[in-house]
mmCIF file of C-alpha atoms in Angstrom:
data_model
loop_
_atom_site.group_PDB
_atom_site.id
_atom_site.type_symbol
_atom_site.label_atom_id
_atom_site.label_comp_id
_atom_site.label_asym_id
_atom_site.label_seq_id
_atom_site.Cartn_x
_atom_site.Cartn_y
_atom_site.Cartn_z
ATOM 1 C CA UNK A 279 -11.069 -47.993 34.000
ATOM 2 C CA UNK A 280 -7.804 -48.712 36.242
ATOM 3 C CA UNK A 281 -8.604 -51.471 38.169
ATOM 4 C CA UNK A 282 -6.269 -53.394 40.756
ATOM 5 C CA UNK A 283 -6.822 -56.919 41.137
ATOM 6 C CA UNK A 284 -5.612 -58.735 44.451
ATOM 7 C CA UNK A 285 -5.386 -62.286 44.472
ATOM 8 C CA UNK A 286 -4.305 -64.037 41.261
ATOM 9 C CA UNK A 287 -5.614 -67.465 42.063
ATOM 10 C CA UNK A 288 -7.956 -69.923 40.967
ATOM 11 C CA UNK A 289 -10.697 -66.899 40.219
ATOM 12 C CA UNK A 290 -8.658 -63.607 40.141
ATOM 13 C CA UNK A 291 -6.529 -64.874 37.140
ATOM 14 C CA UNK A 292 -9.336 -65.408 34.751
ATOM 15 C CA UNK A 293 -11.246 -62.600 36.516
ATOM 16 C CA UNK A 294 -8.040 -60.386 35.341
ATOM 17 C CA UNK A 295 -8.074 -61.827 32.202
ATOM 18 C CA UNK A 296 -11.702 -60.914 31.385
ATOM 19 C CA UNK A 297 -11.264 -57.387 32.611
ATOM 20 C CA UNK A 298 -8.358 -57.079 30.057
ATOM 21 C CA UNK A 299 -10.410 -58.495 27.565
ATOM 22 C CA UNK A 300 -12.938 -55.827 27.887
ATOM 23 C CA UNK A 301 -10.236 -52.995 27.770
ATOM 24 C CA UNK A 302 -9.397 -52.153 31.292
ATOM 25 C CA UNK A 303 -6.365 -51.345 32.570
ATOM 26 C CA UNK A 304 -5.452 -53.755 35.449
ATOM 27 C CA UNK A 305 -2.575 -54.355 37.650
ATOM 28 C CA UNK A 306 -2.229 -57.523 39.436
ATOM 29 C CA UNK A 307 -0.673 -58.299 43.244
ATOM 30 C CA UNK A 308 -0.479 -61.906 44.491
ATOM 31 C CA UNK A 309 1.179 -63.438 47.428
ATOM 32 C CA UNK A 310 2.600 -66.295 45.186
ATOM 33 C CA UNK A 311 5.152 -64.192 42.536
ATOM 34 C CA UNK A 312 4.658 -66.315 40.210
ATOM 35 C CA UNK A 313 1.123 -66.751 39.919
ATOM 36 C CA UNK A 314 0.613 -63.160 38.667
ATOM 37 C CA UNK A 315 3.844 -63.449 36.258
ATOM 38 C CA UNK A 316 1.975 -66.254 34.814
ATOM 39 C CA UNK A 317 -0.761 -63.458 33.310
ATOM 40 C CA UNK A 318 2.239 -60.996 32.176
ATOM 41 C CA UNK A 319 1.338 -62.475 28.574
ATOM 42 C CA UNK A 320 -2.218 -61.079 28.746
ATOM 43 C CA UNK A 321 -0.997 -57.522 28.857
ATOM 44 C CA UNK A 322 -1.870 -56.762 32.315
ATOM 45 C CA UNK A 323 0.961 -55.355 34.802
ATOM 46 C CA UNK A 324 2.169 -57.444 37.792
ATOM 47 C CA UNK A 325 2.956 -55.684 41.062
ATOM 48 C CA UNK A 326 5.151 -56.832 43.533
ATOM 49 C CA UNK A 327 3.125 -55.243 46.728
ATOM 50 C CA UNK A 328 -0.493 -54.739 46.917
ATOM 51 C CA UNK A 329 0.065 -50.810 47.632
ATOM 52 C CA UNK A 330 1.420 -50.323 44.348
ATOM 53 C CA UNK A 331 -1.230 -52.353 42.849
ATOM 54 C CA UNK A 332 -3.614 -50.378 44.196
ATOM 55 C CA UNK A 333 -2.267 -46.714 43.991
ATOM 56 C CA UNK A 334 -4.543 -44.800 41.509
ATOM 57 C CA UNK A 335 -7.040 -47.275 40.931
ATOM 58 C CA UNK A 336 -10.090 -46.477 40.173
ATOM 59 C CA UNK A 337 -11.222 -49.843 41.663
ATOM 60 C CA UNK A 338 -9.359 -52.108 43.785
ATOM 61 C CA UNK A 339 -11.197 -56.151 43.071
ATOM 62 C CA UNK A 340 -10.253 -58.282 46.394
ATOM 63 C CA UNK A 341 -10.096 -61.999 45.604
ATOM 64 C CA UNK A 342 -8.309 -63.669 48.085
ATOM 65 C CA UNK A 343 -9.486 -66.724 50.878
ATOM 66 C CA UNK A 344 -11.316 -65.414 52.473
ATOM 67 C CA UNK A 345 -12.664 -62.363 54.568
ATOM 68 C CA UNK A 346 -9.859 -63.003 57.449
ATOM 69 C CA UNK A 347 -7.221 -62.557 54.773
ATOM 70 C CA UNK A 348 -8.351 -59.066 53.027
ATOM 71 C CA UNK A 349 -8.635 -57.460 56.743
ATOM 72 C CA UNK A 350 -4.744 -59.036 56.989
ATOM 73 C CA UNK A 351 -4.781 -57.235 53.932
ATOM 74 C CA UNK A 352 -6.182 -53.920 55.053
ATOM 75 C CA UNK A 353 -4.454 -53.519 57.988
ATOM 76 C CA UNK A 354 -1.344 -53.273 56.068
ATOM 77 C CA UNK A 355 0.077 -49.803 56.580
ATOM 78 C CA UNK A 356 1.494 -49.192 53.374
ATOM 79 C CA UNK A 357 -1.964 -50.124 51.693
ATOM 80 C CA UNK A 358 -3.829 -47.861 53.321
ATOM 81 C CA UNK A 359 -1.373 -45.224 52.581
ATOM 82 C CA UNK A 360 -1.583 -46.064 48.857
ATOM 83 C CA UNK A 361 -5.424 -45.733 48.863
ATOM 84 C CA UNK A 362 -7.466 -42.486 47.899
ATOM 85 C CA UNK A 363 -10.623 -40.936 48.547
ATOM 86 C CA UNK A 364 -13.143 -41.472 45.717
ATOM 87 C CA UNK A 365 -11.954 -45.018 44.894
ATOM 88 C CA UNK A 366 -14.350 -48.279 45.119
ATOM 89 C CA UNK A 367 -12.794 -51.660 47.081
ATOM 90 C CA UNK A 368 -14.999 -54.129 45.679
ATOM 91 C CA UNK A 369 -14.629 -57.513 47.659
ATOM 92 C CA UNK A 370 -15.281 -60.155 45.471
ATOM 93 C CA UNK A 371 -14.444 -63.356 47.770
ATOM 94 C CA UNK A 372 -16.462 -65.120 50.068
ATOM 95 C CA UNK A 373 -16.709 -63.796 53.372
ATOM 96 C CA UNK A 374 -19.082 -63.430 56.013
ATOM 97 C CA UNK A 375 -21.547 -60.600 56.263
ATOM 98 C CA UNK A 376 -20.231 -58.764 59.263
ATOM 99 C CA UNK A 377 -16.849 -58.848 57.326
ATOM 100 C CA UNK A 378 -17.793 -57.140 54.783
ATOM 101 C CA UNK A 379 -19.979 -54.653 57.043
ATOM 102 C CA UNK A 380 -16.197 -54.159 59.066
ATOM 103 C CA UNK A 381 -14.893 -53.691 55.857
ATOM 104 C CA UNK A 382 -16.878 -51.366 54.647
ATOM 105 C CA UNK A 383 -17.229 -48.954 57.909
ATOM 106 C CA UNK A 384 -13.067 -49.509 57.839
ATOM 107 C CA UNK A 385 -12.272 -47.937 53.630
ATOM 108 C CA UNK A 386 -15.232 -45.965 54.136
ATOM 109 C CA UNK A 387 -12.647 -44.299 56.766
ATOM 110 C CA UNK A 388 -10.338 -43.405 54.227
ATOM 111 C CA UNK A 389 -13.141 -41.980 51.721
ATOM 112 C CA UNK A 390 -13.118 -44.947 49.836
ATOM 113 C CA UNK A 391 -16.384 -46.937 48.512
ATOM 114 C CA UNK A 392 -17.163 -50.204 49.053
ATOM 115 C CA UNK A 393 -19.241 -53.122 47.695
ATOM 116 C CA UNK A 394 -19.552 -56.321 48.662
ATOM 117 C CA UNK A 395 -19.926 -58.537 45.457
ATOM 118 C CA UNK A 396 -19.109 -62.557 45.791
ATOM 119 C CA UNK A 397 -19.236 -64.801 42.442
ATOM 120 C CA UNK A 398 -21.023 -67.925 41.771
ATOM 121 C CA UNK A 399 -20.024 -69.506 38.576
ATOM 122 C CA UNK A 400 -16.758 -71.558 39.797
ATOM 123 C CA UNK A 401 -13.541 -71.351 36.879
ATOM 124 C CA UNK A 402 -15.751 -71.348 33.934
ATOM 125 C CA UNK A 403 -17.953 -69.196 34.314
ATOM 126 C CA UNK A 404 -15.014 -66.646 35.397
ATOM 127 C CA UNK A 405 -13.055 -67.536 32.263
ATOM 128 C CA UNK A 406 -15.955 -66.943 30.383
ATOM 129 C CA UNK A 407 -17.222 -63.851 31.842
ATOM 130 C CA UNK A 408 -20.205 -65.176 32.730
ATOM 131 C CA UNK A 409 -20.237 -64.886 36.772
ATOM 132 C CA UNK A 410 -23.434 -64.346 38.785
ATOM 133 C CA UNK A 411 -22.512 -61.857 40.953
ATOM 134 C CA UNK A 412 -24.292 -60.725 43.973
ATOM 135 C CA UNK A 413 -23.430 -57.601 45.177
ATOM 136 C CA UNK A 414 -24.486 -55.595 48.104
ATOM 137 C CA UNK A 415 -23.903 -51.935 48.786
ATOM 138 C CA UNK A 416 -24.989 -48.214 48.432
ATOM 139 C CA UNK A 417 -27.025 -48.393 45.018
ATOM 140 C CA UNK A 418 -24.966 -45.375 43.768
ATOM 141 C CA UNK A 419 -21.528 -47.344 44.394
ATOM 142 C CA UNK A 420 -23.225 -50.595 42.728
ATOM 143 C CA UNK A 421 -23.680 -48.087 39.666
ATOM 144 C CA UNK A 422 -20.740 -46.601 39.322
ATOM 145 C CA UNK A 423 -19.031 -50.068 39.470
ATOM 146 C CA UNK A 424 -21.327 -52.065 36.913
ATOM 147 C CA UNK A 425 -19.350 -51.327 33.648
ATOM 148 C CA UNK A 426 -16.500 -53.035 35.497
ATOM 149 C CA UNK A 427 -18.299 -55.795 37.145
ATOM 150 C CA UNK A 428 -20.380 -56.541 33.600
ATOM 151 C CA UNK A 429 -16.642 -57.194 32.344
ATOM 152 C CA UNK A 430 -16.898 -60.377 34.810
ATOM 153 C CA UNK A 431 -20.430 -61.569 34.438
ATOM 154 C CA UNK A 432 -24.069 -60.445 35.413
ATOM 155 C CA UNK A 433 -23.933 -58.075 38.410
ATOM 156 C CA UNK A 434 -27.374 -57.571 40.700
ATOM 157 C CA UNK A 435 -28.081 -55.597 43.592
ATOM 158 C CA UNK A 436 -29.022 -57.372 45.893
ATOM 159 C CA UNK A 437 -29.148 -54.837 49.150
ATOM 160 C CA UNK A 438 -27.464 -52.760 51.665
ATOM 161 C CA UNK A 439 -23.581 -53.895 52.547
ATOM 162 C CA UNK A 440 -23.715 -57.338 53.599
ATOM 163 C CA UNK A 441 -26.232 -58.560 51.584
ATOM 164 C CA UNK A 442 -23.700 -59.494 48.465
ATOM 165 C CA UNK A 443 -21.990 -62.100 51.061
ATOM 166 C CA UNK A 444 -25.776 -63.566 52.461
ATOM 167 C CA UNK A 445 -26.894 -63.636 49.037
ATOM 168 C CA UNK A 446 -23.421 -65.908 48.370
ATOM 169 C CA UNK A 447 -24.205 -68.018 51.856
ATOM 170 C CA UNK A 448 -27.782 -69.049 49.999
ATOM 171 C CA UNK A 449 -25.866 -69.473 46.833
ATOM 172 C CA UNK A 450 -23.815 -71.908 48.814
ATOM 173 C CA UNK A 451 -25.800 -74.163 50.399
ATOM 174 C CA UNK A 452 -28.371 -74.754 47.737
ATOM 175 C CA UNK A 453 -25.034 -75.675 45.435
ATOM 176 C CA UNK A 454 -23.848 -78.224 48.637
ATOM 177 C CA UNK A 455 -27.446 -79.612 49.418
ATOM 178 C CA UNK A 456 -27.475 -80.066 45.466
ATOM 179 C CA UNK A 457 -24.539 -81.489 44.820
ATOM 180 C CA UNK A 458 -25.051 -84.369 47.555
ATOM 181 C CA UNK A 459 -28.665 -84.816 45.805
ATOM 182 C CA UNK A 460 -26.849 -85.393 42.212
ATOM 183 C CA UNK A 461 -24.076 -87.372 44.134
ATOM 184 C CA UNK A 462 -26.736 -89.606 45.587
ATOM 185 C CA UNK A 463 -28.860 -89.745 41.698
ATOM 186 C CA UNK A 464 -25.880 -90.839 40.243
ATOM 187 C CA UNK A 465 -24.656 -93.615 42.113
ATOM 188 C CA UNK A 466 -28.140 -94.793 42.224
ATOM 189 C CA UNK A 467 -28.165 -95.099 38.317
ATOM 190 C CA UNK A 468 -24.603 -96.182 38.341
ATOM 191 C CA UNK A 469 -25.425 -99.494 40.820
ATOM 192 C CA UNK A 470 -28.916 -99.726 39.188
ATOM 193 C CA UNK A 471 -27.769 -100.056 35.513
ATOM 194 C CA UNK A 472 -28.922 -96.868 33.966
ATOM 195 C CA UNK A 473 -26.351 -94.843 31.859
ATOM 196 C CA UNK A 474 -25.828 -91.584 33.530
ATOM 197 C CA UNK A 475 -25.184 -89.612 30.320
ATOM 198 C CA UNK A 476 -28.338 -90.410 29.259
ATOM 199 C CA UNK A 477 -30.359 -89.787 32.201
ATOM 200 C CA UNK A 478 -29.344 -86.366 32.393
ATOM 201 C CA UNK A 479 -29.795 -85.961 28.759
ATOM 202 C CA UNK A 480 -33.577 -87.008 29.455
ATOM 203 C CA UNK A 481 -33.824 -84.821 32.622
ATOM 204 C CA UNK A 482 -32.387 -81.203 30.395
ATOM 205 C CA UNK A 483 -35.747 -78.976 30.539
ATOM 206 C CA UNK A 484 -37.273 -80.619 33.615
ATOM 207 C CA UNK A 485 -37.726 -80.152 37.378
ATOM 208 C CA UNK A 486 -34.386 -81.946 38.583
ATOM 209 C CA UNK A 487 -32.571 -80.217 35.536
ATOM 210 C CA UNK A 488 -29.939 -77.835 37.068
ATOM 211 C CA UNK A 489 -26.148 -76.998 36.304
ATOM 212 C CA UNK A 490 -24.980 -78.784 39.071
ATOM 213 C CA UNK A 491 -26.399 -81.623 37.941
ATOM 214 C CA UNK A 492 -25.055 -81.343 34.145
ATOM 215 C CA UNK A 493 -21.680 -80.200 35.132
ATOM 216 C CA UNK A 494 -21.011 -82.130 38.294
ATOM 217 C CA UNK A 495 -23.115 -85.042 37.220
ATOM 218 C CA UNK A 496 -20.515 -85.649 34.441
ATOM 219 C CA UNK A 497 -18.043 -84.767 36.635
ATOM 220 C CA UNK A 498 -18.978 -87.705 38.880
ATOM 221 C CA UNK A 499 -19.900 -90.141 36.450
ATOM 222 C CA UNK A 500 -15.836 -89.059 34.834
ATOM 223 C CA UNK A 501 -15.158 -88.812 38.341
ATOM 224 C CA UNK A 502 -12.882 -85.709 37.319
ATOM 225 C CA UNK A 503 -12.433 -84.025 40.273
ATOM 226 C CA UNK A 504 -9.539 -81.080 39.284
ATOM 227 C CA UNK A 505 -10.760 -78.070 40.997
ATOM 228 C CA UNK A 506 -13.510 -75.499 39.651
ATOM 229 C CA UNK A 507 -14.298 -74.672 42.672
ATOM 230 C CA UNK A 508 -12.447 -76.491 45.958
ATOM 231 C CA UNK A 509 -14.034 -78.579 48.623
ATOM 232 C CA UNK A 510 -12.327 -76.786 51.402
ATOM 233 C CA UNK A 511 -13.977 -73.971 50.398
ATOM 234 C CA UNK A 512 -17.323 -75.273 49.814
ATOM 235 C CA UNK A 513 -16.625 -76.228 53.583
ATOM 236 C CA UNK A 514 -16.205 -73.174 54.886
ATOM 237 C CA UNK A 515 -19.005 -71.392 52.627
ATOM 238 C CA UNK A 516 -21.121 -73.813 54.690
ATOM 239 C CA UNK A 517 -19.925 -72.743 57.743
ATOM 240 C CA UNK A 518 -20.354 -69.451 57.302
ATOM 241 C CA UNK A 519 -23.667 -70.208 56.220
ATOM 242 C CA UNK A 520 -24.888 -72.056 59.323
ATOM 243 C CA UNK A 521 -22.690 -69.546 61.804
ATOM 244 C CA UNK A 522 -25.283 -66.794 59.821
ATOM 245 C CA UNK A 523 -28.356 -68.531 60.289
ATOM 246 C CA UNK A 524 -27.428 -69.482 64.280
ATOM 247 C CA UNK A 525 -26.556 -66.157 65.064
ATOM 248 C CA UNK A 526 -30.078 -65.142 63.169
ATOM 249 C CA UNK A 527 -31.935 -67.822 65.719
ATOM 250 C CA UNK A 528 -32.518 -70.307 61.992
ATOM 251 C CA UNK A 529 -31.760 -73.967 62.066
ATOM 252 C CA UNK A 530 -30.827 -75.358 58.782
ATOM 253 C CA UNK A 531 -30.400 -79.291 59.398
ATOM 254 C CA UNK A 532 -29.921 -80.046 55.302
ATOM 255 C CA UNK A 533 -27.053 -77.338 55.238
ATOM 256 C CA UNK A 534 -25.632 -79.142 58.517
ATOM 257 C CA UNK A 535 -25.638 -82.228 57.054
ATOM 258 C CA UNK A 536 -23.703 -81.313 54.119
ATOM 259 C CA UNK A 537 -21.311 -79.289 56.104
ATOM 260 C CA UNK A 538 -20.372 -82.783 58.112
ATOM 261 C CA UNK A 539 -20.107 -84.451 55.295
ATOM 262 C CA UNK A 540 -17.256 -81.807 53.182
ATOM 263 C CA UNK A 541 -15.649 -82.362 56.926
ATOM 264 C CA UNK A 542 -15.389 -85.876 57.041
ATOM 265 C CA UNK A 543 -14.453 -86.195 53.579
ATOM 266 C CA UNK A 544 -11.737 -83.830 53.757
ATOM 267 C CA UNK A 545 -10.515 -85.924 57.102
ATOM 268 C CA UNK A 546 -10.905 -88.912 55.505
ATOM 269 C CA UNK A 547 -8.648 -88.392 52.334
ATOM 270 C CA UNK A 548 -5.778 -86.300 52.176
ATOM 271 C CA UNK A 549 -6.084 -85.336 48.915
ATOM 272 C CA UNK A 550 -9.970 -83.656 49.142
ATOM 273 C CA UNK A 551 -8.980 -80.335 49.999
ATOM 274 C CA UNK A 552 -7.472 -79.826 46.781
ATOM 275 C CA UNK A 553 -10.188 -81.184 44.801
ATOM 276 C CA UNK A 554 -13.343 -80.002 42.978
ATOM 277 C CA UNK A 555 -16.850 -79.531 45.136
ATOM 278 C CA UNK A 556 -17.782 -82.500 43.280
ATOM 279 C CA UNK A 557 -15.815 -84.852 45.400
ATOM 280 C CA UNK A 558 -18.487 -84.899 48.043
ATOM 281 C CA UNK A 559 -19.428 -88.109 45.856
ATOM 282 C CA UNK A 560 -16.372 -89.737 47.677
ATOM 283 C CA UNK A 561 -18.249 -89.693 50.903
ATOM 284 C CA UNK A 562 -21.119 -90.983 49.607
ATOM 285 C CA UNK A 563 -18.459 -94.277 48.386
ATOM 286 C CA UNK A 564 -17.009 -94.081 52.026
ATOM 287 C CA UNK A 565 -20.667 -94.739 53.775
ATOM 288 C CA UNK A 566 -21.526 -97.492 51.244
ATOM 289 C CA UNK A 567 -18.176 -99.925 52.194
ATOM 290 C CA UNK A 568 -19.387 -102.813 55.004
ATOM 291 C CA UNK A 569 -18.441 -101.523 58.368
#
């Protein structure tokens, strides 16, 4: 398959990188030059404008920041000029669900497809091909795209258009609640005495077992907190998350909790927005000093 990837950053570049691992042909566009030069060695071809990237693809794989910035993106004249009947835009970022809806109702206006199909899995998991990815949609699109999206991971259908980016909101705020649960586990076996390697060597098979706890646990206890997956977006996945439930009549006070807490942790240190998800155990330090 020809598939154009937009947005080479901290998930698009391994993304691309698996797809030309499984023998696609892909052409890259990013904002930042040099962030898609960077992949040159892969055997991929860089674009330098997102219509050319996308001009005779057979699928066009949005990763950028968010939903705000692919309908910057698609109301780019030359881009929509470049685009062709019978083609599939598959928005892979995290959005809301009425963005992708717009989205869909505005390609579908040009005769192109569209999924919406947000990742969990963070850098890893994208390096490794091994994404959980939630995609919503007409079930006839969602087939015609698998062969590409099983390049990046596990693909599911998960509903009509919209349901891909609820399906990632969930996703979301069980990973936030969870993290601050770990966060709170492991400073209670750090002050108590325990050894926090072991503990969640014990716990691997149980109840409390998760990834987050494994990976972020360790990451905590290291307190290695380079970005898989950022806290500024974590914050605004929880946003989105409580924005959905308010506007579906839901309170969700452990998701509101956590959402305060990425915000005052990303006020409170300068350097949080740029770190891992992980981080939120920096709060938790923050509300233990003496006031």
């Amino acid at each position: 398959m020809q598939v154009a990837v937009l947005g080479t950053g901290l998930m698009g570049a391994p993304m691309a990188r698996a797809l030309v691992r499984a023998g696609h042909e892909v052409r890259v566009w990013n904002r930042t030059e040099a962030k898609a030069r960077a992949l040159e060695a892969t055997g991929l071809t860089v674009c330098l404008s997102p219509a050319s990237a996308v001009a005779g693809a057979d699928f066009v794989i949005s990763m950028l920041s968010d939903g705000r910035a692919t309908a910057g993106l698609l109301a780019d004249a030359a881009l929509r000029a470049a685009l062709e009947p019978g083609q599939t835009w598959i928005e892979m970022a995290s959005a809301r669900p009425e963005e992708a809806r717009q989205q869909a109702r505005d390609v579908a206006a040009l005769g192109v497809a569209h999924l919406d199909a947000p990742v969990s899995g963070g850098t890893a998991g994208a390096e490794a091909g091994a994404l959980a990815i939630m995609a919503g949609g007409d079930a006839e699109t969602f087939a015609a795209a698998r062969p590409v999206l099983l390049a990046l991971g596990r693909p599911v259908h998960v509903g009509p258009s919209g349901a891909g980016m609820l399906a990632k909101l969930a996703n979301q705020a069980i990973v936030g609640i969870t993290i601050g649960a770990v966060a709170e586990a492991m400073l209670l076996l750090e002050r108590g005495g325990a050894d926090p390697a072991a503990v969640r060597d014990a716990l691997k098979g149980g109840f409390a077992d998760s990834t987050v706890l494994q990976l972020h646990g360790a990451r905590i206890t290291d307190r290695a907190f380079a970005p898989g997956a950022l806290c500024t977006t974590q914050l605004k996945d929880m946003q989105n998350a409580l924005a959905e439930a308010q506007a579906l009549g839901l309170s969700l006070p452990m998701a509101q909790s956590i959402r305060d807490r990425y915000a005052r942790l990303i006020d409170a240190h300068d350097e949080a927005a740029e770190m891992d998800h992980a981080a939120l155990f920096l709060d938790l330090l923050d509300v233990q000093k003496p006031r």
